[in-house]
mmCIF file of C-alpha atoms in Angstrom:
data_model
loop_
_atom_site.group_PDB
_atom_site.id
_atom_site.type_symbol
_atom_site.label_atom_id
_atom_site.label_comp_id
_atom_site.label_asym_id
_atom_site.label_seq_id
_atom_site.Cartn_x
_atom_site.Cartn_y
_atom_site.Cartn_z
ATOM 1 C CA UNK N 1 26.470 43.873 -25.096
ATOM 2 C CA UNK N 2 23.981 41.871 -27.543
ATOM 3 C CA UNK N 3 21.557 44.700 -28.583
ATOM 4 C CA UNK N 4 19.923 45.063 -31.708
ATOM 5 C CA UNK N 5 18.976 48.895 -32.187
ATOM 6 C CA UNK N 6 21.554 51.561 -30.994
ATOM 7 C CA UNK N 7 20.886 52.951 -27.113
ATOM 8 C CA UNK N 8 18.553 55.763 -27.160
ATOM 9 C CA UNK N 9 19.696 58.672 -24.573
ATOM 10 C CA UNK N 10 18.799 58.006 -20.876
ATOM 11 C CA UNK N 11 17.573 54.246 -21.454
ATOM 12 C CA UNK N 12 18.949 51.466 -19.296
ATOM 13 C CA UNK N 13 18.957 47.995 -19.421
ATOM 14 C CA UNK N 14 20.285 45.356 -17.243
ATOM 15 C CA UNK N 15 24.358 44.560 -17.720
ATOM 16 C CA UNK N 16 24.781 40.093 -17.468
ATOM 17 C CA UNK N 17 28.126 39.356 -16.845
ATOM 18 C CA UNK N 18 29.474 36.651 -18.624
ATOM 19 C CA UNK N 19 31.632 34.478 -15.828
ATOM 20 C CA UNK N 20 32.473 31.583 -18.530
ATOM 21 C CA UNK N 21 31.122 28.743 -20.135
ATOM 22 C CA UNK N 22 31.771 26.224 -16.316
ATOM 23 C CA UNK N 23 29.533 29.207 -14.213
ATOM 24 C CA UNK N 24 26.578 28.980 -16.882
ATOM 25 C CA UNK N 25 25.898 25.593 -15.395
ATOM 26 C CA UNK N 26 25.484 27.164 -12.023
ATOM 27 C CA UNK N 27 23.047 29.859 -13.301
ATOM 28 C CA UNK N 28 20.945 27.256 -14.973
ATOM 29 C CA UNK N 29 20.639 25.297 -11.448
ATOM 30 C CA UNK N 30 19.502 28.660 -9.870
ATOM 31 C CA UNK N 31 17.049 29.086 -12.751
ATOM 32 C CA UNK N 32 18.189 32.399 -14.608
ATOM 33 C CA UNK N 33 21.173 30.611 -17.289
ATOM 34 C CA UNK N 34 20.734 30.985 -21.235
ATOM 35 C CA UNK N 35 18.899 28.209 -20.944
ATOM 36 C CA UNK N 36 15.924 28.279 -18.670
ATOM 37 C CA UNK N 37 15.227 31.835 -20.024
ATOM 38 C CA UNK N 38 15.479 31.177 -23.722
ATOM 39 C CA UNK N 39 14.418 26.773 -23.434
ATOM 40 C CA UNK N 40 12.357 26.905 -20.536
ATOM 41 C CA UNK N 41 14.474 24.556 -19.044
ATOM 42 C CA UNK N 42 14.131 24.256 -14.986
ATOM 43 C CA UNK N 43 15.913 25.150 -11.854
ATOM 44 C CA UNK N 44 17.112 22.464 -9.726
ATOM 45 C CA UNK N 45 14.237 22.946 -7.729
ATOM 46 C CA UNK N 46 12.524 20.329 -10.243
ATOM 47 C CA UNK N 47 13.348 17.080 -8.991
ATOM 48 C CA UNK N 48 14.672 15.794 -12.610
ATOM 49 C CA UNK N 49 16.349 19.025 -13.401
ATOM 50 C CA UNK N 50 18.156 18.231 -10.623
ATOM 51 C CA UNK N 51 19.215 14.398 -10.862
ATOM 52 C CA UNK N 52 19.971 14.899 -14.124
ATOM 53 C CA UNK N 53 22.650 17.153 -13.317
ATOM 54 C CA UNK N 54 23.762 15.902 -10.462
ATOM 55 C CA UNK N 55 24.029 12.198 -11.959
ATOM 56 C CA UNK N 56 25.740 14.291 -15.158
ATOM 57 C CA UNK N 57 28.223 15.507 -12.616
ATOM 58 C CA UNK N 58 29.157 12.142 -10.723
ATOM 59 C CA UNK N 59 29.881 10.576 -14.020
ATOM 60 C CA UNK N 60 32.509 13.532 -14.738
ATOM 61 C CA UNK N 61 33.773 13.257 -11.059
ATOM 62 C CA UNK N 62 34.294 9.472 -12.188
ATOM 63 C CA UNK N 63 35.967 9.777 -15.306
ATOM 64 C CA UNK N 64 38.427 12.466 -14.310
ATOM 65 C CA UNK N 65 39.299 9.953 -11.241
ATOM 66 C CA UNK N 66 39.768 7.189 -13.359
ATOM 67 C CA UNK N 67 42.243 9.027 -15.360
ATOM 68 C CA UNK N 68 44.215 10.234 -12.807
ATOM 69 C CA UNK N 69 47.908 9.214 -11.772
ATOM 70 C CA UNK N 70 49.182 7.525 -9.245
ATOM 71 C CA UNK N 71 50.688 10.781 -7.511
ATOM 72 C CA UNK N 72 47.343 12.747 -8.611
ATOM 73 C CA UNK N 73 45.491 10.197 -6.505
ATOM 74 C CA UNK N 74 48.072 10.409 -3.505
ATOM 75 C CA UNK N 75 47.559 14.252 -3.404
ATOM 76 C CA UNK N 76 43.920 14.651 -4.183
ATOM 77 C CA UNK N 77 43.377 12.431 -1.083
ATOM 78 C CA UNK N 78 45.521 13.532 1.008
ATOM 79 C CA UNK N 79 43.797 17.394 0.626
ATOM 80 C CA UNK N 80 40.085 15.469 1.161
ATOM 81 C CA UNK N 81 41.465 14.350 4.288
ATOM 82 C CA UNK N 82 43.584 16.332 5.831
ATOM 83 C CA UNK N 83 41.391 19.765 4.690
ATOM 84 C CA UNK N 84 38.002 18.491 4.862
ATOM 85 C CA UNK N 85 36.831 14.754 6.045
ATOM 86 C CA UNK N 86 38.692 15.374 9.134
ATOM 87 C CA UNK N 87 37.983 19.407 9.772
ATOM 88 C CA UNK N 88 34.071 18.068 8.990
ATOM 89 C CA UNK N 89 34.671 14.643 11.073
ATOM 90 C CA UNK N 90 35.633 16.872 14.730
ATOM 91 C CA UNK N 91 32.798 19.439 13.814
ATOM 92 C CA UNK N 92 30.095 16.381 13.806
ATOM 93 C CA UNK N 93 31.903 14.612 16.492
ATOM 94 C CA UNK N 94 31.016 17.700 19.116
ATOM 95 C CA UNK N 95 28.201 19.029 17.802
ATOM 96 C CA UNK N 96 27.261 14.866 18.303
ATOM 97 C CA UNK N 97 28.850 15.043 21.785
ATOM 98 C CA UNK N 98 27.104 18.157 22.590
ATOM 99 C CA UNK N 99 23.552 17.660 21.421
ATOM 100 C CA UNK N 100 23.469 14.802 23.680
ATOM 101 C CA UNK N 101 24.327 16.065 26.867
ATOM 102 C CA UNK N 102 21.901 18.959 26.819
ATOM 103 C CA UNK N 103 18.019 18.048 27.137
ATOM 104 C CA UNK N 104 14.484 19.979 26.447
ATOM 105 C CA UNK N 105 15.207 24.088 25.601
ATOM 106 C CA UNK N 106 18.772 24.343 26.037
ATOM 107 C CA UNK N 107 19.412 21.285 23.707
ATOM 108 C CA UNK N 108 17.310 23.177 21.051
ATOM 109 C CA UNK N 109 18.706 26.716 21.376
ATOM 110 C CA UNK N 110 22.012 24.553 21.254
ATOM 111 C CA UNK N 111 20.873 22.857 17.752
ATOM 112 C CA UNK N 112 19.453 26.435 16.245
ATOM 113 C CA UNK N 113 23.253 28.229 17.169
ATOM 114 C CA UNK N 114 25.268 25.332 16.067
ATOM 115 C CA UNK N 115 23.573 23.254 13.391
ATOM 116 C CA UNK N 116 25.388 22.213 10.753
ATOM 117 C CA UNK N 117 24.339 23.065 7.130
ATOM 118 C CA UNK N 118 22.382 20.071 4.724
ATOM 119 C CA UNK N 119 25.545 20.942 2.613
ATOM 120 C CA UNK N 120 28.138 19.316 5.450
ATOM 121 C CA UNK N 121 25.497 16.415 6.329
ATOM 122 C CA UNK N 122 25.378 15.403 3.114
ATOM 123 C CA UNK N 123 28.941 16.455 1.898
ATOM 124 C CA UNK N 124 30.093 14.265 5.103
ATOM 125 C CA UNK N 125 28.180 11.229 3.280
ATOM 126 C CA UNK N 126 29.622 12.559 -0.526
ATOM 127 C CA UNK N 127 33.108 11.958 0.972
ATOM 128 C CA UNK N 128 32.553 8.051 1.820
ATOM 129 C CA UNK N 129 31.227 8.261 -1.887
ATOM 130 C CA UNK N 130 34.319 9.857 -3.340
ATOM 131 C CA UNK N 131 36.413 7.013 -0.965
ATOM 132 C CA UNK N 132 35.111 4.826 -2.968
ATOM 133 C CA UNK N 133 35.716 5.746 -6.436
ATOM 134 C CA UNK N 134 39.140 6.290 -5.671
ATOM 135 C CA UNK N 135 39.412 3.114 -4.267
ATOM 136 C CA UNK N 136 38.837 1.675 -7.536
ATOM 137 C CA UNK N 137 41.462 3.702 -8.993
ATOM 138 C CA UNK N 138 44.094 2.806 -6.683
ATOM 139 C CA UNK N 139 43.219 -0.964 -6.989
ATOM 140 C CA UNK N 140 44.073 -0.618 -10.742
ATOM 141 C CA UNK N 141 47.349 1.393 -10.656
ATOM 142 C CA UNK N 142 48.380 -0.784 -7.415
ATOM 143 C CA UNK N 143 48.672 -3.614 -9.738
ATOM 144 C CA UNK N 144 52.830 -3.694 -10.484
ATOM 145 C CA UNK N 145 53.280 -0.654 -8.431
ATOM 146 C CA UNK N 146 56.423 -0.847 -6.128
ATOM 147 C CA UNK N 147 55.207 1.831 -3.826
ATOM 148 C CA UNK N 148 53.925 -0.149 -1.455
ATOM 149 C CA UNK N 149 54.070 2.637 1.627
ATOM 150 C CA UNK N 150 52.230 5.004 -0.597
ATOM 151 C CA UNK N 151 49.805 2.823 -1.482
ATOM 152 C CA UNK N 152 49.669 1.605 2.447
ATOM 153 C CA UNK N 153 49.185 5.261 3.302
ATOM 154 C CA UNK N 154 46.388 5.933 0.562
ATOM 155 C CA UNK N 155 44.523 3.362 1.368
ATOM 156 C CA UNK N 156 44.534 3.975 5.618
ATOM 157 C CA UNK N 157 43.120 7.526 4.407
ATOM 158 C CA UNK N 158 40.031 5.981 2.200
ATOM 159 C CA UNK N 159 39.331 3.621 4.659
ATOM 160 C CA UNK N 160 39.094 6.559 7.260
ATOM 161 C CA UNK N 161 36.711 8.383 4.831
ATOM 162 C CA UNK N 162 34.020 5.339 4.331
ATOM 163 C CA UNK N 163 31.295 6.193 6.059
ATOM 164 C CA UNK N 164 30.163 5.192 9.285
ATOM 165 C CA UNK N 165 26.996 6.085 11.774
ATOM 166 C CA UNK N 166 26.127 4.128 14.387
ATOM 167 C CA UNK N 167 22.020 4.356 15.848
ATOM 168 C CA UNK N 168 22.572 7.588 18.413
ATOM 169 C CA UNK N 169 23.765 9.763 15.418
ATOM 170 C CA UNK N 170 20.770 8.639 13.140
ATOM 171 C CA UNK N 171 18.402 9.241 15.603
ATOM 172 C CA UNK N 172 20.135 12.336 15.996
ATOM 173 C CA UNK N 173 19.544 12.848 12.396
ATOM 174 C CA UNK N 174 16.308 12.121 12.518
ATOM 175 C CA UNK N 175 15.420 14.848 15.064
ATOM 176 C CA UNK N 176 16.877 17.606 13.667
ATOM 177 C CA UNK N 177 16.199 19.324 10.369
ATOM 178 C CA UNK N 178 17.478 21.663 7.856
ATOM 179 C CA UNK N 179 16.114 25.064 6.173
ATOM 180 C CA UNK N 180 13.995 22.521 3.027
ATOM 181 C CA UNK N 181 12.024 21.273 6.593
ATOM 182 C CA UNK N 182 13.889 17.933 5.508
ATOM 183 C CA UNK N 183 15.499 15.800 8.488
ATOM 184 C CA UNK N 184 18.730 15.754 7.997
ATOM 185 C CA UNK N 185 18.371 11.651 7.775
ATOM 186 C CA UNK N 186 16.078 12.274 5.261
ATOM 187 C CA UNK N 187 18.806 14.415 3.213
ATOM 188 C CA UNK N 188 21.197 12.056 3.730
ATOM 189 C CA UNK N 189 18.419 9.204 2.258
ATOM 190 C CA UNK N 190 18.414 11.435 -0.478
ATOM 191 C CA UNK N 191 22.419 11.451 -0.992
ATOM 192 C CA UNK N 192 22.208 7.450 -1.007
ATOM 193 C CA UNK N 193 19.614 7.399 -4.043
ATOM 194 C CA UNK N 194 21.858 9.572 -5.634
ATOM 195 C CA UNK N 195 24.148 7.295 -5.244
ATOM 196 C CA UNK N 196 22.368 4.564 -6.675
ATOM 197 C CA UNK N 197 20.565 6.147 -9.199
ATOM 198 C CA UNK N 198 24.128 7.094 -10.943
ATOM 199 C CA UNK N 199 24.841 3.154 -10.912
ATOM 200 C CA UNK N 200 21.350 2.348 -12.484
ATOM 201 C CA UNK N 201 21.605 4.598 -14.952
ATOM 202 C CA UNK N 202 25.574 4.080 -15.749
ATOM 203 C CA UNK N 203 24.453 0.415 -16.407
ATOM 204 C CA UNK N 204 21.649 2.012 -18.196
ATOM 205 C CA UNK N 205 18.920 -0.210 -16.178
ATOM 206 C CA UNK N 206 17.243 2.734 -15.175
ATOM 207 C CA UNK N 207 17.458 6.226 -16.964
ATOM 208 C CA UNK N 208 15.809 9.751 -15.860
ATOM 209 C CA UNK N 209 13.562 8.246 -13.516
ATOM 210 C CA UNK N 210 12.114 11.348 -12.292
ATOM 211 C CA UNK N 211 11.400 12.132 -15.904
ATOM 212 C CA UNK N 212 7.521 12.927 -16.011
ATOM 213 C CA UNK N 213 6.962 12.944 -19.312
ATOM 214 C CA UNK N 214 8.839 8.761 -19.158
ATOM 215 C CA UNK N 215 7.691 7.795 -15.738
ATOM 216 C CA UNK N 216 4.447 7.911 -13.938
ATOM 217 C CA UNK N 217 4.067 9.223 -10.405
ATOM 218 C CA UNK N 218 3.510 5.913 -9.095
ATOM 219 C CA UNK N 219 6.732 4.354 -10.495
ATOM 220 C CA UNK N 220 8.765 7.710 -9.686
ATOM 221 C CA UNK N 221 7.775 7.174 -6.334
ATOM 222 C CA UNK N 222 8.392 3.438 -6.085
ATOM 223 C CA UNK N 223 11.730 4.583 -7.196
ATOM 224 C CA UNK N 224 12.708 6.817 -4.388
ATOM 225 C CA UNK N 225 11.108 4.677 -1.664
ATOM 226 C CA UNK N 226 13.166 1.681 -3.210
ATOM 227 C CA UNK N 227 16.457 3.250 -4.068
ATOM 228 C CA UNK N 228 16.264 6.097 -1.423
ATOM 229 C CA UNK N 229 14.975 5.365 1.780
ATOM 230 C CA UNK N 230 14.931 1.195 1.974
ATOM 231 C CA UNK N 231 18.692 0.439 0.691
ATOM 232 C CA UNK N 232 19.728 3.943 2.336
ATOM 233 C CA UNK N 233 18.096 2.156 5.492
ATOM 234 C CA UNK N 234 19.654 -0.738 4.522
ATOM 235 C CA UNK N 235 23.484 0.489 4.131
ATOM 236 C CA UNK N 236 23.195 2.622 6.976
ATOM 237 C CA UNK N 237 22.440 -0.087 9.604
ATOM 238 C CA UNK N 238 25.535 -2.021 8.670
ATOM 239 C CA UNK N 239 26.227 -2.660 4.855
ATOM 240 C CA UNK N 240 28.386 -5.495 5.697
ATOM 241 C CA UNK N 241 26.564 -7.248 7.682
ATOM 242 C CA UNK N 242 24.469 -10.328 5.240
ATOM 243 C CA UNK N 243 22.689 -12.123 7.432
ATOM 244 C CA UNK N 244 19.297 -14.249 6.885
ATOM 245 C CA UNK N 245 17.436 -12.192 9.297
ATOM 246 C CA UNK N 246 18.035 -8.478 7.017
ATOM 247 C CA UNK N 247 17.822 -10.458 3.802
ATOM 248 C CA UNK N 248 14.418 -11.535 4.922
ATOM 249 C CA UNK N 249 13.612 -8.255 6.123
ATOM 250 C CA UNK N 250 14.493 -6.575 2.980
ATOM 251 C CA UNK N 251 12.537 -8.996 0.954
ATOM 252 C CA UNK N 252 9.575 -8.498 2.960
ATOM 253 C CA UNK N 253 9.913 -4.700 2.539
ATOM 254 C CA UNK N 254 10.302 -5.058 -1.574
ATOM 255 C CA UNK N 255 7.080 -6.859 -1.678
ATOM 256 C CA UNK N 256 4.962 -4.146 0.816
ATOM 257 C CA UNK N 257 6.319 -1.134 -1.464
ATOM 258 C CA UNK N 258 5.538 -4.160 -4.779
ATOM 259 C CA UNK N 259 2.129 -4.390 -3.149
ATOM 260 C CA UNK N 260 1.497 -1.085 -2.444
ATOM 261 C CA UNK N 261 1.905 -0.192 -6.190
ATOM 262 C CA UNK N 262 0.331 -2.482 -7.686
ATOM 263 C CA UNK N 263 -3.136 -1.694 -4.946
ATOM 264 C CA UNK N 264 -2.690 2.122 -6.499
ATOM 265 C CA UNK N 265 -2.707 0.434 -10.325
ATOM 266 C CA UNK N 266 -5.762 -1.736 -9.414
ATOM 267 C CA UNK N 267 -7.672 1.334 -7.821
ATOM 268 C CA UNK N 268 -7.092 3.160 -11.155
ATOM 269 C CA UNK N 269 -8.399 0.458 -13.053
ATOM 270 C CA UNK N 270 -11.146 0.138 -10.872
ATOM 271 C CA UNK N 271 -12.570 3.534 -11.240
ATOM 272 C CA UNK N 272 -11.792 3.626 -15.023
ATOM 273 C CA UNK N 273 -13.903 0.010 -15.184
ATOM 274 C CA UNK N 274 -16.924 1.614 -12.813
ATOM 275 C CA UNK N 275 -17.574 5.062 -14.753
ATOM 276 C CA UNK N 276 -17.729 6.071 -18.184
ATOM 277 C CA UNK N 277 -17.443 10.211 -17.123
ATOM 278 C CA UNK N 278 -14.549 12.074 -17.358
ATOM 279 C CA UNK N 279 -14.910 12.902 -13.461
ATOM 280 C CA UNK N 280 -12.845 9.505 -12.929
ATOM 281 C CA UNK N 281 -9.996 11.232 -14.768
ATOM 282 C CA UNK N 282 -9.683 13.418 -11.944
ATOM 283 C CA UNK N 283 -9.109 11.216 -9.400
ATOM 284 C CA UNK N 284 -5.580 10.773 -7.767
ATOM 285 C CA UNK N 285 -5.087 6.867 -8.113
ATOM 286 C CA UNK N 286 -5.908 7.357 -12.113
ATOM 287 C CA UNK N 287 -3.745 10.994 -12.178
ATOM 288 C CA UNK N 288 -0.697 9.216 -10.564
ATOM 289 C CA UNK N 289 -0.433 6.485 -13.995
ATOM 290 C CA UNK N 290 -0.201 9.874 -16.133
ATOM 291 C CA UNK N 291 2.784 11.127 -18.108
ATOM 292 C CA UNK N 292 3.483 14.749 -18.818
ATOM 293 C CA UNK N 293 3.215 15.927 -22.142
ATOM 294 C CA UNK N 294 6.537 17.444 -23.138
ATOM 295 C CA UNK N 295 7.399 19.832 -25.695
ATOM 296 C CA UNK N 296 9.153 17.652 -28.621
ATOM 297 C CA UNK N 297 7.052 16.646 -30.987
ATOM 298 C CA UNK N 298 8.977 13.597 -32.112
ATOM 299 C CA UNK N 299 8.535 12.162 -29.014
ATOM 300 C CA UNK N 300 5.196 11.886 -29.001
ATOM 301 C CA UNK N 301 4.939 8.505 -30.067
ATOM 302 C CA UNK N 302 7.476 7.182 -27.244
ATOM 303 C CA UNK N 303 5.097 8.547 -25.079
ATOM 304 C CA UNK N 304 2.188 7.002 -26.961
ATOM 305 C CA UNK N 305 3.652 3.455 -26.745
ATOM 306 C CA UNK N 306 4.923 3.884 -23.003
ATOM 307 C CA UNK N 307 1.405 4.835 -22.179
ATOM 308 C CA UNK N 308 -0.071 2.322 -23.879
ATOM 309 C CA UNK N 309 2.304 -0.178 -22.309
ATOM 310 C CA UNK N 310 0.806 1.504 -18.439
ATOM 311 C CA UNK N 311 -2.997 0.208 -19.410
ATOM 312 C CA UNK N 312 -2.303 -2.849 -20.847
ATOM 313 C CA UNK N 313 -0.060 -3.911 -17.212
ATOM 314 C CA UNK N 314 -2.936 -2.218 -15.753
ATOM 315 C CA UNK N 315 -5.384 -4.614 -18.055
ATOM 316 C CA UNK N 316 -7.155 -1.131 -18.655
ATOM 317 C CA UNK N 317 -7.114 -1.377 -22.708
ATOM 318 C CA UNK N 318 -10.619 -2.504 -22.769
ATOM 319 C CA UNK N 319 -12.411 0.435 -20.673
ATOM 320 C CA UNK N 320 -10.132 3.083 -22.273
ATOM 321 C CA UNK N 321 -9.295 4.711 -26.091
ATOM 322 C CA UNK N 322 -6.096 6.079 -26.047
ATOM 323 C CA UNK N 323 -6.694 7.535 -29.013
ATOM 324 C CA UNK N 324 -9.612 9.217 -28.049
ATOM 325 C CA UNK N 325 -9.622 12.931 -28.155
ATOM 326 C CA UNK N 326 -11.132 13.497 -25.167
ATOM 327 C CA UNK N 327 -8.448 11.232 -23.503
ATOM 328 C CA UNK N 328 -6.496 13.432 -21.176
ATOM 329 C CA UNK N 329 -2.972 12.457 -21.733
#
């Protein structure tokens, strides 16, 4: 008990119990760990606080699997599937089956008694991920191995556990929705640019892009509706499947989201160029090219220079002084 006067008679105060250095991690995500109460540091309700973890955590998934033995990989995936891919897989399967046999009220009283939790939908999706990375592992410590009906059995399992959703089940998806008010398509959309945020930044091509104080809301949310919902769209409709006809689709779809960026950049720089009042501050095509300010003083001038680096793409350097004091940055 960290106090630092004695206990006067009949006070109280309020007993933490310390659960060990791996649960402080989950009291920082719910907002009430050392951290956030002594740092200021945010729940996982903030949409950094949260990637930052969760990409934190993949990496540590990775390197543990990458270390792991041959017989460590044979029993770790043989629990995943035996105790939960296919328990999860026969849950999804009838509540699938079921939802689409009943119609109008007695298909949603059906969905409100059964629904399965955002935490299944997307751990169904977290399992093809986890296929994968072990996947990799076994290709390396196949190399040499003699156990070939180990490795025969292994590898039927991940290949079981990749995912796979054909059109009923994502318009399925689409329909229903989870506690957030998300669909649960949309929550799986959101597992996928988890998933390829964690490559981005493990290559380090793309690092804490939902940083506000590094990225601007306009290139935060080219980011999600790039790595989220158009490749999640993308692998979901068949990610084997190349053909000339997607490719061209895709394409097409990078330069509408391209275009649509670039219109909000031009609208700021518009309204900077046509008034010389603060008032034009305030407006959301200019607000959206901000940066947070954070709390570290020694980045300051990272933010200076990555600010500066936003007006001169948006050829704003001539209507605007950055280093004016009335500048709202």
């Amino acid at each position: 008990l960290y106090i630092q006067q004695p206990m006067r008679k009949g006070h109280t105060v309020e007993l933490l119990t310390h659960y060990g250095d791996k649960y402080e991690e989950t009291r920082e995500r719910k907002g009430y760990g050392k951290a956030n109460i002594e740092c200021g540091l945010k729940d996982d309700f903030d949409d950094n606080t949260r990637m930052r973890h969760n990409i934190s955590n993949r990496s540590s998934v990775e390197v543990t699997i990458k270390s792991m033995s041959f017989e460590e990989v044979e029993q770790t995936v043989h629990f995943l599937l035996n105790k939960i891919f296919i328990p999860l897989t026969i849950r999804i399967e009838w509540f699938t089956e079921r939802y689409f046999e009943l119609i109008g009220e007695k298909r949603h009283n059906f969905v409100e008694t059964h629904q399965l939790s955002t935490r299944q939908w997307r751990g169904w999706r977290r399992l093809s991920w986890l296929a994968a990375m072990f996947q990799n592992r076994v290709d390396v410590l196949m190399t040499g191995s003699e156990q070939h009906d180990s490795i025969r059995i292994i590898n039927d399992g991940l290949c079981r556990m990749k995912w796979t959703a054909h059109k009923l089940l994502l318009d399925m998806l689409q329909q229903i929705s989870g506690k957030s008010g998300e669909t649960m398509l949309d929550e799986i959309h959101s597992e996928i640019l988890e998933e390829n945020l964690f490559l981005v930044a493990k290559g380090n091509y793309l690092i804490h892009t939902f940083d506000s104080s590094l990225w601007c809301a306009t290139a935060r949310k080219l980011v999600r509706d790039v790595a989220g919902k158009l490749i999640a769209e993308y692998k979901l409709e068949d990610p084997l499947a190349v053909t000339d006809r997607r490719l061209k689709s895709l394409a097409t779809r990078l330069l509408e989201l391209a275009a649509d960026a670039v219109s909000n950049i031009r609208e700021a720089c518009n309204k900077l160029r046509s008034s010389n009042t603060i008032l034009c501050y305030f407006d959301s095509a200019v607000q959206s090219l901000y940066f947070d300010e954070i709390r570290d003083e020694q980045h300051q001038e990272n933010i200076f220079y990555a600010y500066q680096d936003a007006l001169e793409l948006g050829c704003m350097e001539d209507c605007v002084d950055i280093e004016d004091p009335e500048f709202p940055w």
